[in-house]
Amino acid sequence: MTTEVTSATASGHGPAASVRRITDDLLQRVEDTLRSLLDAERDRYAQMDERALAAVDALADLVTSGGKRVRPTFCITGYLAAGGKADDPGIVAAAAGMEMLHVSALIHDDILDDSAQRRGQPTMHTAFADNHHNSGWRGESRRFGEGLAILVGNLALVYSQQLVSQAPPAVLTEWHRLCSEVNIGQFLDVWAAAEFSVDPALSRLIALIKSGRYTIHRPLVMGAHAAGRADLAAAYVAYGEAVGEAFQLRDDLLDAFGDSAETGKPTGLDFTQHKMTLLLGWAMQRDEHIRTLMTRPGHTPQEVRSRLEDTGVPADVEQHIADLVEQGCAALADAPLEAVWRQELAEMALRAAYRKN
């Protein structure tokens, strides 16, 4: 089966519907691959020691907790748009590996951010710490919880490498870049938060390599290479860099002004952790008192939100997001893609930047 979808189907549905069906089928196979791997690992460790099951079960709970599968979707779309065959198990393995890497990053990110909630549930390190405390075990509950969560995050990283090893070899260079960048991006994020100095250029770099490239740019390019279409890489990079930055800027706005009931995690973490996002960097350039406010003991997120709104920067960030989406879609205008895939990528850009379903 190929991805030739330029004519309407016999049932009366158009090319866009065919695109979605092909993509959804591959995404379902990604889900099946993730579940199959975790089920097999559970069976294996059940024969060793039942306590080991807590690691696999905690990971499985997070994998199946309702993630949007953004990275696998971009990887698969990049592959199909490049003419990849929908019956190739290699692209499924690559996309599944990408999601497992993302889960690893989430677990570690929650520890670094001291976040208590993820997808509406206690974060993994919090749940382990609570279990330690409630059981009356020896040692410090916080250290126990964070230690076990780090190990489960590492386990997810091992599984991600195991899955991607089944992908076409052409994706591996991009995969290795993706893995190193997300770690370096996280490293710089923690470092910049400690320095807490206004440096919009560094904030933008962190946003790109910690989130934007690993979410959109590199998954798309991996898809192109898996399909044997390295000629599409330049267009995918230009689109992915722009839309990836828009994606991260939306995250920054949601952290500052979002509703935790909708986002599934606490808001205002960037404030409490002193994360030097582009939003905060721009705002501090206009109002030096924001820095003083954020470092003052006892300040509230609402005080910071109010001050941010007074600078006008949130509206500027919204405009920048819109410009980035337009820029990203324009990068595909002359790319050798079927019109239906160009349209699909344009719609995906909007969903990434505005979190539309």
Short mmCIF file of C-alpha atoms in Angstrom, two decimals:
data_model
loop_
_atom_site.label_atom_id
_atom_site.label_comp_id
_atom_site.label_asym_id
_atom_site.label_seq_id
_atom_site.Cartn_x
_atom_site.Cartn_y
_atom_site.Cartn_z
CA MET A 1 0.00 0.00 0.00
CA THR A 2 1.41 3.41 -0.95
CA THR A 3 0.37 6.87 0.09
CA GLU A 4 -1.14 7.85 -3.27
CA VAL A 5 -4.23 9.74 -2.10
CA THR A 6 -4.73 12.41 -4.72
CA SER A 7 -8.15 11.23 -5.86
CA ALA A 8 -11.38 10.83 -3.92
CA THR A 9 -12.14 7.37 -2.61
CA ALA A 10 -15.00 5.26 -3.91
CA SER A 11 -16.97 5.84 -0.74
CA GLY A 12 -17.09 9.56 -1.43
CA HIS A 13 -14.45 10.66 1.06
CA GLY A 14 -11.73 12.96 -0.21
CA PRO A 15 -7.94 12.86 -0.07
CA ALA A 16 -7.77 14.41 3.38
CA ALA A 17 -9.87 11.59 4.83
CA SER A 18 -7.59 9.03 3.20
CA VAL A 19 -4.55 10.75 4.69
CA ARG A 20 -6.07 10.63 8.16
CA ARG A 21 -7.02 6.97 7.83
CA ILE A 22 -3.51 5.96 6.77
CA THR A 23 -1.94 8.03 9.54
CA ASP A 24 -4.37 6.76 12.18
CA ASP A 25 -3.69 3.17 11.16
CA LEU A 26 0.04 3.62 11.65
CA LEU A 27 -0.49 5.43 14.95
CA GLN A 28 -2.63 2.52 16.17
CA ARG A 29 0.24 0.22 15.28
CA VAL A 30 2.52 2.45 17.34
CA GLU A 31 0.16 1.99 20.31
CA ASP A 32 0.15 -1.77 19.78
CA THR A 33 3.95 -1.82 19.60
CA LEU A 34 4.32 0.11 22.85
CA ARG A 35 1.83 -2.08 24.69
CA SER A 36 3.33 -5.29 23.30
CA LEU A 37 6.83 -4.32 24.43
CA LEU A 38 5.67 -3.39 27.93
CA ASP A 39 3.52 -6.51 28.27
CA ALA A 40 6.49 -8.69 27.29
CA GLU A 41 8.74 -6.90 29.78
CA ARG A 42 6.15 -7.34 32.52
CA ASP A 43 5.96 -11.07 31.84
CA ARG A 44 9.74 -11.33 31.89
CA TYR A 45 10.22 -9.54 35.20
CA ALA A 46 7.25 -11.25 36.85
CA GLN A 47 9.36 -14.41 36.83
CA MET A 48 12.22 -12.67 38.64
CA ASP A 49 10.75 -10.56 41.45
CA GLU A 50 7.32 -9.00 41.79
CA ARG A 51 8.85 -5.75 43.06
CA ALA A 52 10.41 -5.24 39.63
CA LEU A 53 6.90 -5.03 38.22
CA ALA A 54 6.45 -1.66 39.91
CA ALA A 55 8.95 -0.16 37.47
CA VAL A 56 7.32 -1.57 34.34
CA ASP A 57 3.82 -0.82 35.61
CA ALA A 58 4.68 2.79 36.47
CA LEU A 59 6.09 3.26 32.99
CA ALA A 60 3.12 1.56 31.35
CA ASP A 61 0.70 3.75 33.30
CA LEU A 62 2.36 6.89 31.97
CA VAL A 63 2.67 5.58 28.41
CA THR A 64 -1.06 4.80 28.33
CA SER A 65 -2.25 7.88 30.24
CA GLY A 66 -3.49 9.86 27.27
CA GLY A 67 -0.47 11.46 25.61
CA LYS A 68 -1.15 13.24 22.34
CA ARG A 69 1.56 11.32 20.43
CA VAL A 70 2.72 14.56 18.79
CA ARG A 71 6.20 13.29 17.94
CA PRO A 72 5.12 9.94 16.44
CA THR A 73 2.49 11.80 14.40
CA PHE A 74 5.04 14.17 12.89
CA CYS A 75 7.44 11.30 12.22
CA ILE A 76 4.77 9.23 10.47
CA THR A 77 3.41 12.21 8.55
CA GLY A 78 6.90 13.17 7.39
CA TYR A 79 7.38 9.60 6.20
CA LEU A 80 4.03 9.24 4.43
CA ALA A 81 4.26 12.67 2.83
CA ALA A 82 7.63 11.60 1.45
CA GLY A 83 6.01 8.60 -0.23
CA GLY A 84 6.77 5.98 2.40
CA LYS A 85 4.85 2.71 2.33
CA ALA A 86 2.20 2.36 5.01
CA ASP A 87 3.00 -1.33 5.60
CA ASP A 88 6.63 -0.79 6.65
CA PRO A 89 7.14 -1.88 10.29
CA GLY A 90 10.34 0.14 10.51
CA ILE A 91 8.58 3.49 10.64
CA VAL A 92 6.26 2.16 13.36
CA ALA A 93 9.28 1.15 15.44
CA ALA A 94 10.88 4.58 14.92
CA ALA A 95 7.71 6.41 15.95
CA ALA A 96 7.20 4.15 18.99
CA GLY A 97 10.79 4.75 20.03
CA MET A 98 10.25 8.48 19.76
CA GLU A 99 7.26 8.31 22.10
CA MET A 100 9.19 6.22 24.59
CA LEU A 101 11.99 8.79 24.56
CA HIS A 102 9.39 11.49 25.20
CA VAL A 103 8.05 9.59 28.22
CA SER A 104 11.59 9.29 29.57
CA ALA A 105 12.04 13.04 29.18
CA LEU A 106 8.72 13.74 30.94
CA ILE A 107 9.67 11.65 33.97
CA HIS A 108 13.01 13.39 34.34
CA ASP A 109 11.54 16.81 33.57
CA ASP A 110 8.98 16.43 36.36
CA ILE A 111 11.78 15.73 38.85
CA LEU A 112 13.84 18.70 37.66
CA ASP A 113 10.79 20.98 37.85
CA ASP A 114 9.61 19.57 41.20
CA SER A 115 6.19 19.07 39.61
CA ALA A 116 3.55 17.17 41.55
CA GLN A 117 1.12 16.51 38.71
CA ARG A 118 1.23 15.18 35.15
CA ARG A 119 -1.81 14.53 32.95
CA GLY A 120 -4.05 15.09 35.95
CA GLN A 121 -2.33 12.44 38.09
CA PRO A 122 0.53 12.50 40.63
CA THR A 123 3.90 12.54 38.92
CA MET A 124 5.90 9.35 39.11
CA HIS A 125 8.43 10.55 41.67
CA THR A 126 5.59 11.92 43.83
CA ALA A 127 3.69 8.63 43.72
CA PHE A 128 6.78 6.62 44.66
CA ALA A 129 7.58 9.03 47.50
CA ASP A 130 4.01 8.79 48.84
CA ASN A 131 4.18 5.01 48.74
CA HIS A 132 7.45 5.07 50.69
CA HIS A 133 6.00 7.42 53.30
CA ASN A 134 2.72 5.52 53.68
CA SER A 135 4.58 2.21 54.03
CA GLY A 136 6.77 3.53 56.81
CA TRP A 137 9.96 2.42 55.07
CA ARG A 138 13.48 3.50 55.98
CA GLY A 139 15.22 6.50 54.45
CA GLU A 140 13.97 9.74 52.99
CA SER A 141 10.74 9.48 50.99
CA ARG A 142 11.62 12.27 48.57
CA ARG A 143 15.01 10.77 47.75
CA PHE A 144 13.42 7.34 47.30
CA GLY A 145 10.75 8.68 44.96
CA GLU A 146 13.09 10.72 42.82
CA GLY A 147 15.66 7.93 42.66
CA LEU A 148 13.17 5.34 41.45
CA ALA A 149 11.63 7.74 38.94
CA ILE A 150 15.06 8.50 37.47
CA LEU A 151 15.62 4.77 37.02
CA VAL A 152 12.23 4.27 35.35
CA GLY A 153 13.00 7.21 33.07
CA ASN A 154 16.28 5.52 32.17
CA LEU A 155 14.39 2.29 31.51
CA ALA A 156 12.15 4.15 29.05
CA LEU A 157 15.28 5.49 27.35
CA VAL A 158 16.62 1.93 26.98
CA TYR A 159 13.33 0.83 25.44
CA SER A 160 13.38 3.79 23.07
CA GLN A 161 16.78 2.72 21.76
CA GLN A 162 15.60 -0.88 21.50
CA LEU A 163 12.66 0.21 19.35
CA VAL A 164 14.59 2.58 17.09
CA SER A 165 17.17 -0.14 16.44
CA GLN A 166 14.42 -1.81 14.38
CA ALA A 167 13.95 1.31 12.21
CA PRO A 168 15.64 1.92 8.84
CA PRO A 169 19.35 2.66 9.42
CA ALA A 170 18.97 5.94 7.54
CA VAL A 171 17.17 7.47 10.54
CA LEU A 172 19.90 6.82 13.08
CA THR A 173 22.02 9.94 12.52
CA GLU A 174 18.98 12.16 13.06
CA TRP A 175 17.87 10.05 16.02
CA HIS A 176 21.22 10.41 17.78
CA ARG A 177 21.15 14.17 17.23
CA LEU A 178 17.65 14.30 18.68
CA CYS A 179 18.65 12.33 21.79
CA SER A 180 21.72 14.46 22.52
CA GLU A 181 19.92 17.75 21.85
CA VAL A 182 17.06 17.10 24.23
CA ASN A 183 19.54 16.38 27.02
CA ILE A 184 21.72 19.38 26.26
CA GLY A 185 18.59 21.53 26.04
CA GLN A 186 17.45 20.34 29.45
CA PHE A 187 20.95 20.96 30.85
CA LEU A 188 20.95 24.53 29.54
CA ASP A 189 17.42 25.06 30.86
CA VAL A 190 18.48 24.19 34.41
CA TRP A 191 21.67 26.24 34.11
CA ALA A 192 19.87 29.32 32.76
CA ALA A 193 17.28 29.11 35.55
CA ALA A 194 20.06 29.23 38.13
CA GLU A 195 21.76 32.19 36.44
CA PHE A 196 18.39 33.91 35.95
CA SER A 197 19.90 36.46 33.59
CA VAL A 198 18.02 38.03 30.70
CA ASP A 199 19.29 36.43 27.51
CA PRO A 200 16.55 36.03 24.88
CA ALA A 201 19.01 34.40 22.45
CA LEU A 202 19.75 31.65 24.98
CA SER A 203 16.04 31.32 25.81
CA ARG A 204 15.27 30.77 22.14
CA LEU A 205 18.07 28.22 21.76
CA ILE A 206 16.78 26.27 24.76
CA ALA A 207 13.24 26.33 23.40
CA LEU A 208 14.43 25.02 20.06
CA ILE A 209 16.68 22.16 21.15
CA LYS A 210 14.81 21.15 24.31
CA SER A 211 11.42 21.08 22.68
CA GLY A 212 11.00 22.42 19.14
CA ARG A 213 13.50 20.32 17.24
CA TYR A 214 12.81 17.18 19.20
CA THR A 215 9.06 17.58 18.80
CA ILE A 216 8.73 18.51 15.12
CA HIS A 217 11.89 19.17 13.13
CA ARG A 218 13.82 15.95 13.77
CA PRO A 219 10.80 13.57 13.76
CA LEU A 220 9.86 14.93 10.32
CA VAL A 221 13.41 14.55 8.99
CA MET A 222 13.61 11.02 10.41
CA GLY A 223 10.44 10.26 8.45
CA ALA A 224 11.93 11.66 5.26
CA HIS A 225 15.10 9.59 5.64
CA ALA A 226 13.09 6.46 6.42
CA ALA A 227 11.26 6.96 3.11
CA GLY A 228 14.52 7.53 1.24
CA ARG A 229 13.73 11.20 0.56
CA ALA A 230 16.68 13.15 1.92
CA ASP A 231 15.79 15.86 -0.61
CA LEU A 232 12.86 16.86 1.62
CA ALA A 233 15.03 17.46 4.68
CA ALA A 234 15.67 21.16 4.01
CA ALA A 235 11.97 21.99 3.70
CA TYR A 236 11.13 19.88 6.75
CA VAL A 237 13.85 21.62 8.76
CA ALA A 238 12.59 25.10 7.85
CA TYR A 239 8.99 24.12 8.65
CA GLY A 240 9.94 22.23 11.80
CA GLU A 241 12.17 24.95 13.25
CA ALA A 242 9.42 27.55 12.93
CA VAL A 243 6.51 25.39 14.07
CA GLY A 244 8.61 23.81 16.82
CA GLU A 245 9.40 27.21 18.27
CA ALA A 246 5.71 28.12 18.10
CA PHE A 247 4.91 24.87 19.92
CA GLN A 248 7.26 25.73 22.78
CA LEU A 249 6.05 29.32 23.01
CA ARG A 250 2.51 27.99 23.41
CA ASP A 251 3.77 25.84 26.27
CA ASP A 252 5.29 28.95 27.87
CA LEU A 253 1.98 30.81 27.61
CA LEU A 254 0.04 27.84 28.97
CA ASP A 255 2.37 27.58 31.94
CA ALA A 256 1.93 31.28 32.66
CA PHE A 257 -1.76 31.75 31.91
CA GLY A 258 -3.26 28.29 31.37
CA ASP A 259 -5.77 26.34 33.43
CA SER A 260 -4.24 23.35 35.22
CA ALA A 261 -7.55 21.50 34.87
CA GLU A 262 -7.07 21.64 31.10
CA THR A 263 -3.30 21.22 30.90
CA GLY A 264 -3.17 18.38 33.43
CA LYS A 265 -0.23 19.88 35.28
CA PRO A 266 0.35 22.80 37.65
CA THR A 267 0.62 26.26 36.13
CA GLY A 268 3.21 28.82 37.14
CA LEU A 269 6.06 26.28 37.37
CA ASP A 270 8.25 28.46 35.15
CA PHE A 271 7.85 31.23 37.73
CA THR A 272 8.67 29.11 40.77
CA GLN A 273 11.58 27.40 39.00
CA HIS A 274 12.86 30.71 37.56
CA LYS A 275 12.82 29.29 34.04
CA MET A 276 14.20 31.86 31.63
CA THR A 277 11.63 31.40 28.87
CA LEU A 278 11.48 33.75 25.92
CA LEU A 279 8.22 35.12 27.35
CA LEU A 280 9.94 36.07 30.62
CA GLY A 281 13.10 37.25 28.89
CA TRP A 282 11.21 39.69 26.71
CA ALA A 283 9.09 40.87 29.64
CA MET A 284 12.14 41.51 31.83
CA GLN A 285 13.68 43.61 29.08
CA ARG A 286 10.65 45.89 29.33
CA ASP A 287 10.11 45.75 33.09
CA GLU A 288 13.11 45.14 35.35
CA HIS A 289 10.82 44.79 38.38
CA ILE A 290 9.59 41.39 37.15
CA ARG A 291 12.95 39.89 38.08
CA THR A 292 12.74 41.42 41.56
CA LEU A 293 9.18 40.19 41.98
CA MET A 294 10.02 36.61 40.95
CA THR A 295 12.93 36.37 43.40
CA ARG A 296 10.98 37.87 46.29
CA PRO A 297 9.96 35.29 48.90
CA GLY A 298 6.22 34.79 49.09
CA HIS A 299 5.34 36.15 45.66
CA THR A 300 2.35 34.55 43.96
CA PRO A 301 2.01 33.42 40.32
CA GLN A 302 -0.93 35.82 39.96
CA GLU A 303 1.30 38.79 40.81
CA VAL A 304 3.76 37.73 38.10
CA ARG A 305 0.93 37.15 35.59
CA SER A 306 -0.43 40.63 36.20
CA ARG A 307 2.96 42.22 35.71
CA LEU A 308 3.56 40.20 32.55
CA GLU A 309 0.23 41.30 31.09
CA ASP A 310 1.09 44.93 31.82
CA THR A 311 4.21 44.66 29.63
CA GLY A 312 2.17 43.63 26.58
CA VAL A 313 4.60 40.78 25.93
CA PRO A 314 1.96 37.97 25.99
CA ALA A 315 0.22 39.63 23.04
CA ASP A 316 3.57 39.97 21.26
CA VAL A 317 4.27 36.28 21.83
CA GLU A 318 0.86 35.43 20.36
CA GLN A 319 1.74 37.46 17.26
CA HIS A 320 5.14 35.79 17.07
CA ILE A 321 3.46 32.37 17.19
CA ALA A 322 1.17 33.37 14.31
CA ASP A 323 4.17 34.61 12.31
CA LEU A 324 6.06 31.39 12.96
CA VAL A 325 3.16 29.24 11.77
CA GLU A 326 2.91 31.30 8.60
CA GLN A 327 6.67 31.06 8.11
CA GLY A 328 6.65 27.31 8.63
CA CYS A 329 3.84 26.69 6.16
CA ALA A 330 5.50 28.97 3.60
CA ALA A 331 8.61 26.77 3.80
CA LEU A 332 6.59 23.93 2.28
CA ALA A 333 5.21 25.96 -0.64
CA ASP A 334 7.81 24.77 -3.14
CA ALA A 335 8.61 21.41 -1.56
CA PRO A 336 8.01 18.33 -3.74
CA LEU A 337 4.94 17.21 -1.80
CA GLU A 338 1.45 16.28 -2.88
CA ALA A 339 -1.00 19.08 -2.13
CA VAL A 340 -2.94 16.94 0.35
CA TRP A 341 0.17 16.40 2.48
CA ARG A 342 1.09 20.07 2.33
CA GLN A 343 -2.39 20.86 3.62
CA GLU A 344 -2.13 18.22 6.32
CA LEU A 345 1.15 19.67 7.56
CA ALA A 346 -0.38 23.15 7.56
CA GLU A 347 -3.23 21.89 9.76
CA MET A 348 -0.76 20.12 12.03
CA ALA A 349 1.12 23.39 12.45
CA LEU A 350 -2.07 25.03 13.69
CA ARG A 351 -2.79 22.16 16.08
CA ALA A 352 0.76 22.34 17.47
CA ALA A 353 0.75 26.11 17.90
CA TYR A 354 -2.79 26.48 19.24
CA ARG A 355 -3.40 23.02 20.75
CA LYS A 356 -6.44 22.51 18.54
CA ASN A 357 -7.78 18.97 18.15
#
